[in-house]
Short mmCIF file of C-alpha atoms and ligand atoms in Angstrom, two decimals:
data_model
loop_
_atom_site.label_atom_id
_atom_site.label_comp_id
_atom_site.label_asym_id
_atom_site.label_seq_id
_atom_site.Cartn_x
_atom_site.Cartn_y
_atom_site.Cartn_z
CA MET A 1 0.00 0.00 0.00
CA LEU A 2 1.46 3.38 -1.03
CA ARG A 3 1.31 6.04 1.69
CA GLY A 4 0.59 9.58 0.60
CA GLY A 5 0.59 13.01 2.18
CA ILE A 6 -1.61 15.84 0.94
CA ILE A 7 -0.49 19.47 0.80
CA GLY A 8 -3.42 21.88 0.43
CA ALA A 9 -6.83 21.46 2.05
CA GLY A 10 -8.81 24.09 0.14
CA PHE A 11 -11.76 24.16 -2.27
CA PHE A 12 -10.76 21.20 -4.47
CA ALA A 13 -9.03 18.98 -1.88
CA ALA A 14 -12.16 17.10 -0.78
CA ASN A 15 -12.40 15.63 -4.29
CA HIS A 16 -8.85 14.29 -3.98
CA LEU A 17 -9.50 12.89 -0.50
CA ASN A 18 -12.71 11.20 -1.63
CA GLY A 19 -10.91 9.84 -4.68
CA TRP A 20 -8.00 8.44 -2.65
CA ARG A 21 -10.47 6.48 -0.51
CA MET A 22 -11.48 4.53 -3.64
CA VAL A 23 -8.04 4.10 -5.22
CA ASP A 24 -6.67 0.59 -5.27
CA GLY A 25 -3.18 0.50 -3.72
CA ALA A 26 -2.88 3.83 -1.90
CA GLU A 27 -3.94 5.59 1.28
CA ILE A 28 -3.57 9.11 2.64
CA ALA A 29 -1.62 9.15 5.90
CA ALA A 30 -1.14 12.86 6.57
CA LEU A 31 -2.50 16.27 5.68
CA CYS A 32 -0.85 19.68 5.52
CA ASP A 33 -2.21 23.22 5.14
CA THR A 34 -0.84 26.52 6.39
CA ASP A 35 -4.43 27.50 7.25
CA THR A 36 -5.27 25.80 10.56
CA GLY A 37 -9.03 26.19 10.07
CA ARG A 38 -9.01 24.40 6.74
CA LEU A 39 -6.61 21.80 8.09
CA SER A 40 -8.89 20.85 10.97
CA THR A 41 -12.11 20.94 8.91
CA MET A 42 -10.68 18.65 6.22
CA GLY A 43 -8.83 16.45 8.72
CA ASP A 44 -12.03 15.93 10.73
CA GLN A 45 -14.13 15.28 7.60
CA PHE A 46 -11.79 12.55 6.39
CA GLY A 47 -10.55 11.21 9.73
CA ILE A 48 -6.91 12.16 9.14
CA THR A 49 -5.24 12.76 12.49
CA ARG A 50 -1.65 13.36 11.29
CA ARG A 51 -1.84 17.09 10.53
CA TYR A 52 0.83 19.69 9.74
CA THR A 53 1.01 23.39 8.97
CA ASP A 54 4.53 23.00 7.54
CA ALA A 55 5.12 20.73 4.54
CA ALA A 56 8.83 20.28 5.35
CA GLN A 57 7.93 19.00 8.81
CA MET A 58 5.37 16.57 7.38
CA LEU A 59 7.93 15.21 4.94
CA ALA A 60 10.55 14.88 7.69
CA GLU A 61 8.29 13.16 10.21
CA GLU A 62 6.08 10.92 8.08
CA GLU A 63 7.00 7.76 6.17
CA LEU A 64 5.47 8.72 2.83
CA ASP A 65 5.84 7.27 -0.66
CA PHE A 66 4.25 10.24 -2.44
CA VAL A 67 2.82 13.71 -1.97
CA ASP A 68 -0.30 15.11 -3.61
CA ILE A 69 0.02 18.90 -4.01
CA ILE A 70 -3.38 20.65 -4.16
CA THR A 71 -2.29 24.25 -3.64
CA THR A 72 -2.51 27.04 -6.22
CA ALA A 73 0.29 27.61 -8.74
CA PRO A 74 2.56 30.09 -6.90
CA SER A 75 3.50 27.45 -4.29
CA HIS A 76 3.99 24.56 -6.74
CA ARG A 77 7.70 25.04 -7.49
CA PRO A 78 8.93 25.21 -3.86
CA LEU A 79 6.68 22.31 -2.84
CA VAL A 80 7.67 20.09 -5.78
CA GLU A 81 11.36 20.80 -5.14
CA LEU A 82 10.91 20.06 -1.44
CA ALA A 83 9.13 16.78 -2.14
CA ALA A 84 11.72 15.74 -4.74
CA SER A 85 14.64 16.49 -2.42
CA SER A 86 12.83 14.44 0.27
CA GLY A 87 12.74 11.49 -2.13
CA LYS A 88 8.97 11.35 -2.70
CA HIS A 89 6.95 10.65 -5.82
CA ILE A 90 4.79 13.66 -6.66
CA ILE A 91 1.38 14.55 -8.06
CA CYS A 92 0.92 18.27 -8.58
CA GLN A 93 -2.30 20.04 -9.52
CA LYS A 94 -2.56 22.12 -12.67
CA PRO A 95 -1.56 24.77 -13.64
CA PHE A 96 1.73 23.03 -13.02
CA ALA A 97 3.70 26.29 -12.76
CA GLU A 98 3.38 30.02 -13.29
CA ASN A 99 5.96 29.96 -16.10
CA LEU A 100 8.05 27.56 -18.16
CA THR A 101 11.29 28.31 -16.28
CA ASP A 102 9.75 27.08 -13.04
CA ALA A 103 8.12 24.09 -14.75
CA ARG A 104 11.42 22.96 -16.31
CA ALA A 105 13.18 23.29 -12.95
CA MET A 106 10.46 21.16 -11.31
CA VAL A 107 10.79 18.42 -13.92
CA ALA A 108 14.58 18.49 -13.48
CA ALA A 109 14.23 18.24 -9.68
CA ALA A 110 12.13 15.08 -9.94
CA GLN A 111 14.49 13.59 -12.53
CA THR A 112 17.53 14.27 -10.33
CA ALA A 113 15.75 12.59 -7.42
CA GLY A 114 14.74 9.65 -9.64
CA LYS A 115 11.10 10.10 -8.65
CA THR A 116 7.87 10.06 -10.64
CA LEU A 117 6.26 13.45 -11.21
CA MET A 118 2.71 13.56 -12.58
CA VAL A 119 0.63 16.66 -13.20
CA HIS A 120 -2.99 16.35 -12.11
CA GLU A 121 -4.16 17.28 -15.63
CA ASN A 122 -7.46 15.47 -15.36
CA PHE A 123 -9.71 16.60 -18.23
CA ARG A 124 -8.27 14.02 -20.64
CA TRP A 125 -9.19 11.50 -17.90
CA GLN A 126 -12.88 12.46 -17.87
CA SER A 127 -14.59 9.27 -18.98
CA PRO A 128 -16.60 10.83 -21.86
CA VAL A 129 -13.47 12.55 -23.20
CA ARG A 130 -11.44 9.38 -22.62
CA THR A 131 -13.92 7.32 -24.64
CA ALA A 132 -13.60 9.81 -27.51
CA ILE A 133 -9.77 9.75 -27.31
CA ASN A 134 -9.73 5.94 -27.24
CA GLU A 135 -12.05 5.66 -30.27
CA ILE A 136 -9.87 8.06 -32.24
CA ARG A 137 -6.64 6.31 -31.18
CA ALA A 138 -8.22 2.99 -32.21
CA GLY A 139 -8.68 4.41 -35.73
CA MET A 140 -12.49 4.61 -35.76
CA ILE A 141 -12.48 7.76 -37.91
CA GLY A 142 -9.10 7.19 -39.58
CA THR A 143 -6.42 9.85 -39.31
CA PRO A 144 -7.83 13.03 -37.71
CA PHE A 145 -7.28 16.23 -39.71
CA PHE A 146 -9.37 18.72 -37.70
CA CYS A 147 -10.43 19.07 -34.08
CA ARG A 148 -12.61 21.63 -32.39
CA ALA A 149 -12.63 21.48 -28.60
CA SER A 150 -15.10 23.86 -27.04
CA PHE A 151 -15.86 24.85 -23.45
CA ARG A 152 -18.46 27.60 -23.17
CA SER A 153 -20.33 28.34 -19.97
CA GLY A 154 -21.79 31.01 -17.74
CA TYR A 155 -21.25 28.99 -14.54
CA ASP A 156 -20.12 31.03 -11.52
CA VAL A 157 -16.70 29.57 -10.80
CA PHE A 158 -15.68 32.61 -8.77
CA SER A 159 -17.75 31.87 -5.67
CA GLY A 160 -15.85 28.62 -4.96
CA GLN A 161 -12.51 29.85 -6.31
CA PRO A 162 -12.33 33.63 -5.65
CA TYR A 163 -8.66 33.71 -6.75
CA LEU A 164 -9.83 33.13 -10.33
CA ALA A 165 -11.31 36.66 -10.44
CA GLU A 166 -8.14 38.26 -9.08
CA GLY A 167 -5.36 37.08 -11.37
CA GLU A 168 -4.09 38.94 -14.41
CA ARG A 169 -4.64 35.68 -16.31
CA PHE A 170 -7.84 33.69 -16.11
CA ILE A 171 -9.45 31.41 -18.64
CA ILE A 172 -6.50 30.13 -20.68
CA GLU A 173 -4.40 29.45 -17.58
CA ASP A 174 -7.19 27.89 -15.52
CA LEU A 175 -9.52 26.19 -18.01
CA GLY A 176 -8.05 26.51 -21.49
CA ILE A 177 -5.02 24.56 -20.23
CA HIS A 178 -7.30 21.49 -19.85
CA VAL A 179 -8.85 21.92 -23.28
CA LEU A 180 -5.44 22.42 -24.91
CA ASP A 181 -4.29 19.22 -23.22
CA ILE A 182 -7.28 17.30 -24.61
CA VAL A 183 -6.43 18.54 -28.11
CA ARG A 184 -2.83 17.37 -27.68
CA ALA A 185 -4.16 13.94 -26.69
CA VAL A 186 -6.32 13.82 -29.83
CA MET A 187 -4.16 15.56 -32.45
CA GLY A 188 -0.59 15.40 -31.18
CA ASP A 189 2.00 18.09 -30.61
CA VAL A 190 1.60 21.67 -31.73
CA ALA A 191 3.89 23.79 -33.92
CA THR A 192 2.16 27.20 -33.91
CA VAL A 193 -0.45 29.03 -31.85
CA ALA A 194 -2.61 32.05 -32.72
CA ALA A 195 -4.94 33.32 -30.00
CA HIS A 196 -7.46 36.09 -29.44
CA THR A 197 -8.84 36.97 -26.00
CA ASN A 198 -11.50 39.21 -24.47
CA ARG A 199 -12.77 40.13 -21.03
CA ILE A 200 -16.56 40.30 -21.01
CA ASN A 201 -17.23 40.18 -17.25
CA PRO A 202 -16.14 43.61 -15.90
CA LYS A 203 -15.83 42.28 -12.34
CA ILE A 204 -12.77 40.13 -13.02
CA ARG A 205 -9.17 41.05 -13.91
CA GLY A 206 -8.25 38.45 -16.51
CA GLU A 207 -9.65 37.28 -19.83
CA ASP A 208 -12.81 35.16 -19.79
CA VAL A 209 -13.04 34.42 -23.52
CA ALA A 210 -10.32 32.86 -25.68
CA THR A 211 -10.27 31.57 -29.23
CA ILE A 212 -7.12 29.68 -30.20
CA LEU A 213 -6.00 28.28 -33.55
CA LEU A 214 -3.38 25.52 -33.34
CA SER A 215 -1.34 24.05 -36.18
CA HIS A 216 0.06 20.64 -35.35
CA ASP A 217 3.40 19.03 -36.19
CA SER A 218 1.33 16.74 -38.45
CA GLY A 219 0.29 19.78 -40.52
CA MET A 220 -3.34 19.47 -39.37
CA SER A 221 -5.19 22.13 -37.40
CA SER A 222 -7.41 22.54 -34.33
CA VAL A 223 -9.53 25.22 -32.75
CA VAL A 224 -9.87 25.61 -28.98
CA ASP A 225 -12.60 28.00 -27.90
CA CYS A 226 -13.34 28.79 -24.26
CA SER A 227 -15.71 31.16 -22.54
CA TYR A 228 -17.00 31.79 -19.06
CA ALA A 229 -19.23 34.59 -20.38
CA THR A 230 -21.65 32.43 -22.36
CA GLN A 231 -25.27 32.25 -21.21
CA ARG A 232 -26.77 29.04 -22.52
CA SER A 233 -29.59 26.76 -21.59
CA PRO A 234 -29.09 24.05 -20.70
CA GLU A 235 -25.83 25.10 -19.06
CA THR A 236 -23.08 22.71 -20.16
CA PHE A 237 -20.56 23.27 -17.31
CA PRO A 238 -18.16 21.47 -17.03
CA GLN A 239 -18.42 19.67 -20.36
CA THR A 240 -15.83 19.97 -23.11
CA LEU A 241 -17.55 19.44 -26.46
CA LEU A 242 -15.57 17.86 -29.29
CA GLU A 243 -15.85 17.74 -33.05
CA VAL A 244 -13.15 15.71 -34.79
CA ASP A 245 -12.92 15.03 -38.53
CA GLY A 246 -10.86 12.10 -39.78
CA ASP A 247 -10.23 10.77 -43.27
CA ARG A 248 -12.64 7.87 -42.63
CA GLY A 249 -15.32 9.51 -40.47
CA SER A 250 -16.10 12.09 -37.83
CA LEU A 251 -16.65 12.02 -34.08
CA TYR A 252 -18.72 14.36 -31.92
CA LEU A 253 -18.91 14.64 -28.15
CA LYS A 254 -22.10 16.65 -27.79
CA ALA A 255 -23.84 18.36 -24.87
CA GLY A 256 -25.37 15.91 -22.41
CA TYR A 257 -22.49 13.44 -22.88
CA ARG A 258 -23.73 12.16 -26.23
CA LEU A 259 -21.04 10.56 -28.37
CA GLU A 260 -21.65 10.27 -32.11
CA ILE A 261 -19.41 8.45 -34.56
CA HIS A 262 -20.21 9.05 -38.23
CA THR A 263 -18.73 6.51 -40.65
CA ASN A 264 -19.81 5.09 -44.01
CA GLY A 265 -23.00 7.18 -44.03
CA GLU A 266 -24.11 5.77 -40.67
CA VAL A 267 -24.27 7.31 -37.21
CA GLU A 268 -23.54 5.40 -34.01
CA THR A 269 -24.83 7.25 -30.95
CA ARG A 270 -23.84 6.42 -27.37
CA ASP A 271 -24.61 7.82 -23.95
CA VAL A 272 -21.17 8.28 -22.37
CA SER A 273 -22.36 10.02 -19.18
CA PRO A 274 -19.85 9.83 -16.33
CA GLU A 275 -20.66 7.73 -13.32
CA LEU A 276 -22.19 9.62 -10.39
CA LEU A 277 -19.86 8.42 -7.63
CA SER A 278 -21.38 8.16 -4.13
CA TRP A 279 -19.61 11.32 -2.96
CA ALA A 280 -20.04 13.29 -6.18
CA GLU A 281 -22.57 15.97 -7.04
CA ARG A 282 -23.88 17.29 -10.35
CA PRO A 283 -22.60 19.07 -12.39
CA TRP A 284 -19.12 18.45 -10.91
CA HIS A 285 -19.45 14.63 -11.12
CA ASN A 286 -17.68 14.58 -14.48
CA ILE A 287 -14.58 16.22 -12.98
CA GLN A 288 -14.87 14.28 -9.72
CA GLU A 289 -14.85 10.93 -11.51
CA SER A 290 -11.74 12.02 -13.45
CA VAL A 291 -9.90 12.75 -10.19
CA LEU A 292 -10.29 9.11 -9.18
CA SER A 293 -9.22 7.93 -12.66
CA ILE A 294 -6.03 9.99 -12.72
CA GLN A 295 -5.13 8.98 -9.14
CA GLN A 296 -5.56 5.31 -10.07
CA HIS A 297 -3.40 5.89 -13.17
CA PHE A 298 -0.65 7.38 -10.95
CA CYS A 299 -0.68 4.34 -8.64
CA ASP A 300 -0.77 1.89 -11.54
CA CYS A 301 2.23 3.64 -13.11
CA LEU A 302 4.21 3.51 -9.85
CA ARG A 303 3.37 -0.19 -9.46
CA ASP A 304 4.33 -0.99 -13.06
CA GLY A 305 7.37 1.31 -13.20
CA ARG A 306 6.11 3.39 -16.14
CA GLN A 307 5.70 7.12 -16.74
CA PRO A 308 2.19 8.60 -16.29
CA GLU A 309 0.56 9.86 -19.48
CA THR A 310 0.37 13.34 -17.96
CA SER A 311 3.90 13.33 -16.54
CA GLY A 312 5.70 16.56 -15.71
CA THR A 313 7.70 16.18 -18.91
CA ASP A 314 4.54 15.73 -20.98
CA ASN A 315 2.86 18.67 -19.27
CA LEU A 316 5.66 21.04 -20.31
CA LYS A 317 4.14 20.83 -23.79
CA THR A 318 0.66 21.77 -22.55
CA LEU A 319 2.09 24.63 -20.49
CA THR A 320 3.99 25.81 -23.57
CA LEU A 321 0.66 26.17 -25.38
CA VAL A 322 -0.68 28.32 -22.53
CA GLU A 323 2.36 30.60 -22.69
CA ALA A 324 2.20 30.69 -26.50
CA ALA A 325 -1.49 31.63 -26.40
CA TYR A 326 -0.93 34.56 -24.02
CA LEU A 327 2.05 35.78 -26.05
CA SER A 328 0.08 35.47 -29.28
CA ALA A 329 -2.92 37.35 -27.86
CA SER A 330 -0.80 40.16 -26.40
CA GLU A 331 1.31 40.68 -29.53
CA ALA A 332 -1.40 39.82 -32.08
CA ARG A 333 0.82 37.36 -33.91
CA THR A 334 1.28 33.66 -34.49
CA VAL A 335 3.77 32.10 -32.07
CA GLU A 336 6.02 29.13 -32.83
CA THR A 337 6.10 26.82 -29.82
CA ASN A 338 9.73 25.80 -30.28
CA HIS A 339 10.79 29.42 -29.63
CA LEU A 340 9.49 29.37 -26.05
P1 NAD B 401 -7.63 26.93 -2.59
O1 NAD B 401 -6.97 28.27 -2.56
O2 NAD B 401 -9.07 26.82 -2.20
O3 NAD B 401 -6.83 25.90 -1.66
C1 NAD B 401 -5.43 25.84 -1.63
C2 NAD B 401 -5.00 25.52 -0.20
O4 NAD B 401 -3.57 25.36 -0.19
C3 NAD B 401 -5.32 26.63 0.81
O5 NAD B 401 -6.07 26.08 1.88
C4 NAD B 401 -3.95 27.15 1.26
O6 NAD B 401 -3.93 27.53 2.63
C5 NAD B 401 -3.08 25.93 1.03
N1 NAD B 401 -1.64 26.23 0.83
C6 NAD B 401 -1.10 27.16 0.00
N2 NAD B 401 0.24 27.13 0.08
C7 NAD B 401 0.56 26.16 0.97
C8 NAD B 401 1.79 25.65 1.47
N3 NAD B 401 2.96 26.13 1.06
N4 NAD B 401 1.74 24.65 2.37
C9 NAD B 401 0.56 24.14 2.80
N5 NAD B 401 -0.64 24.60 2.36
C10 NAD B 401 -0.64 25.59 1.46
O7 NAD B 401 -7.39 26.36 -4.06
P2 NAD B 401 -8.26 25.24 -4.82
O8 NAD B 401 -9.43 25.88 -5.47
O9 NAD B 401 -8.45 24.07 -3.93
O10 NAD B 401 -7.24 24.88 -6.01
C11 NAD B 401 -6.03 24.21 -5.76
C12 NAD B 401 -5.42 23.82 -7.09
O11 NAD B 401 -6.31 22.90 -7.73
C13 NAD B 401 -5.25 24.99 -8.07
O12 NAD B 401 -4.02 24.87 -8.73
C14 NAD B 401 -6.42 24.84 -9.04
O13 NAD B 401 -6.14 25.30 -10.35
C15 NAD B 401 -6.59 23.34 -9.04
N6 NAD B 401 -7.94 22.90 -9.42
C16 NAD B 401 -8.02 21.90 -10.32
C17 NAD B 401 -9.23 21.44 -10.75
C18 NAD B 401 -9.24 20.32 -11.74
O14 NAD B 401 -10.29 19.90 -12.22
N7 NAD B 401 -8.10 19.76 -12.08
C19 NAD B 401 -10.41 22.01 -10.25
C20 NAD B 401 -10.30 23.03 -9.29
C21 NAD B 401 -9.05 23.47 -8.88
#
């Protein structure tokens, strides 16, 4: 049984703690948060008695195999470096880092320590998205030549995560990062990025609308469009909708978790709704189920001695797309990813 310690007991941590209870092969032994109120609330809720306000002390005193970092981005680099130098495997929430320099240093720290580093980049692990990815990888629509990945919503994310309204950056860094990662999983690596952003909601600092054109190493193209300023009914939060054209068919992940595969003039339609886990609640159940899936993937990889699909090294490419999109939007030009 792998023993883990959690750092960060805020808004999203309960999903991790619930997920860990269901993971085969791991348990959470200790919890850390600098905020004593949050530490005791979460510790009581999940019956974790080993509690710390200092991550270094937790790592020194506990016999842990891995740490699960669920803090916001500014603390990720020091915590990843601390965990690596303490000889622990690491899962770190997205956004992995505030910039590529930090992210590269974090990957290097884990490599030097010989430890596994996985980014909790969970949208490609949502079961509806995963089904779509698997069908495409299995060749159901042939070779994909176009992908549109769309996340448009008017859901109030700011009440649960007030920091999202305060940052200079918002939708690309927080949400677009997931959608860009899905497109990488479907279409492969990206050569150039052209992005346009707007802020529609006057009460926030960052951009809440982004439209991004990607050209892939394969020569094919994708469009990622994200908005938190879209009023629609029914509300689709937190669904990513997909439209993928291949040379032998097309695939659609439509609102309401409806998967359609169009081949040879026929349409196969499937309900790919995520499971409503006992601790989950709509509409978050899609994301909550993916937390469990990515945690299980991490444990399976440690057991089998292989790299997670969303390893730190892999995530550098997703983070590069985020940086490229902001640079493109601010300078109104197309950005080549290999220049970042
Ligand atoms: P939050 O601010 O509610 O909670 C973070 C907690 O970390 C706070 O309680 C804070 O006191 C604690 N903390 C910060 N620095 C610390 C340190 N050095 N040592 C110990 N504790 C420390 O944030 P949140 O909304 O829970 O988000 C956490 C992360 O999860 C963010 O990076 C966010 O982007 C990510 N997130 C991911 C998803 C997803 O689907 N993957 C969804 C929501 C949030």
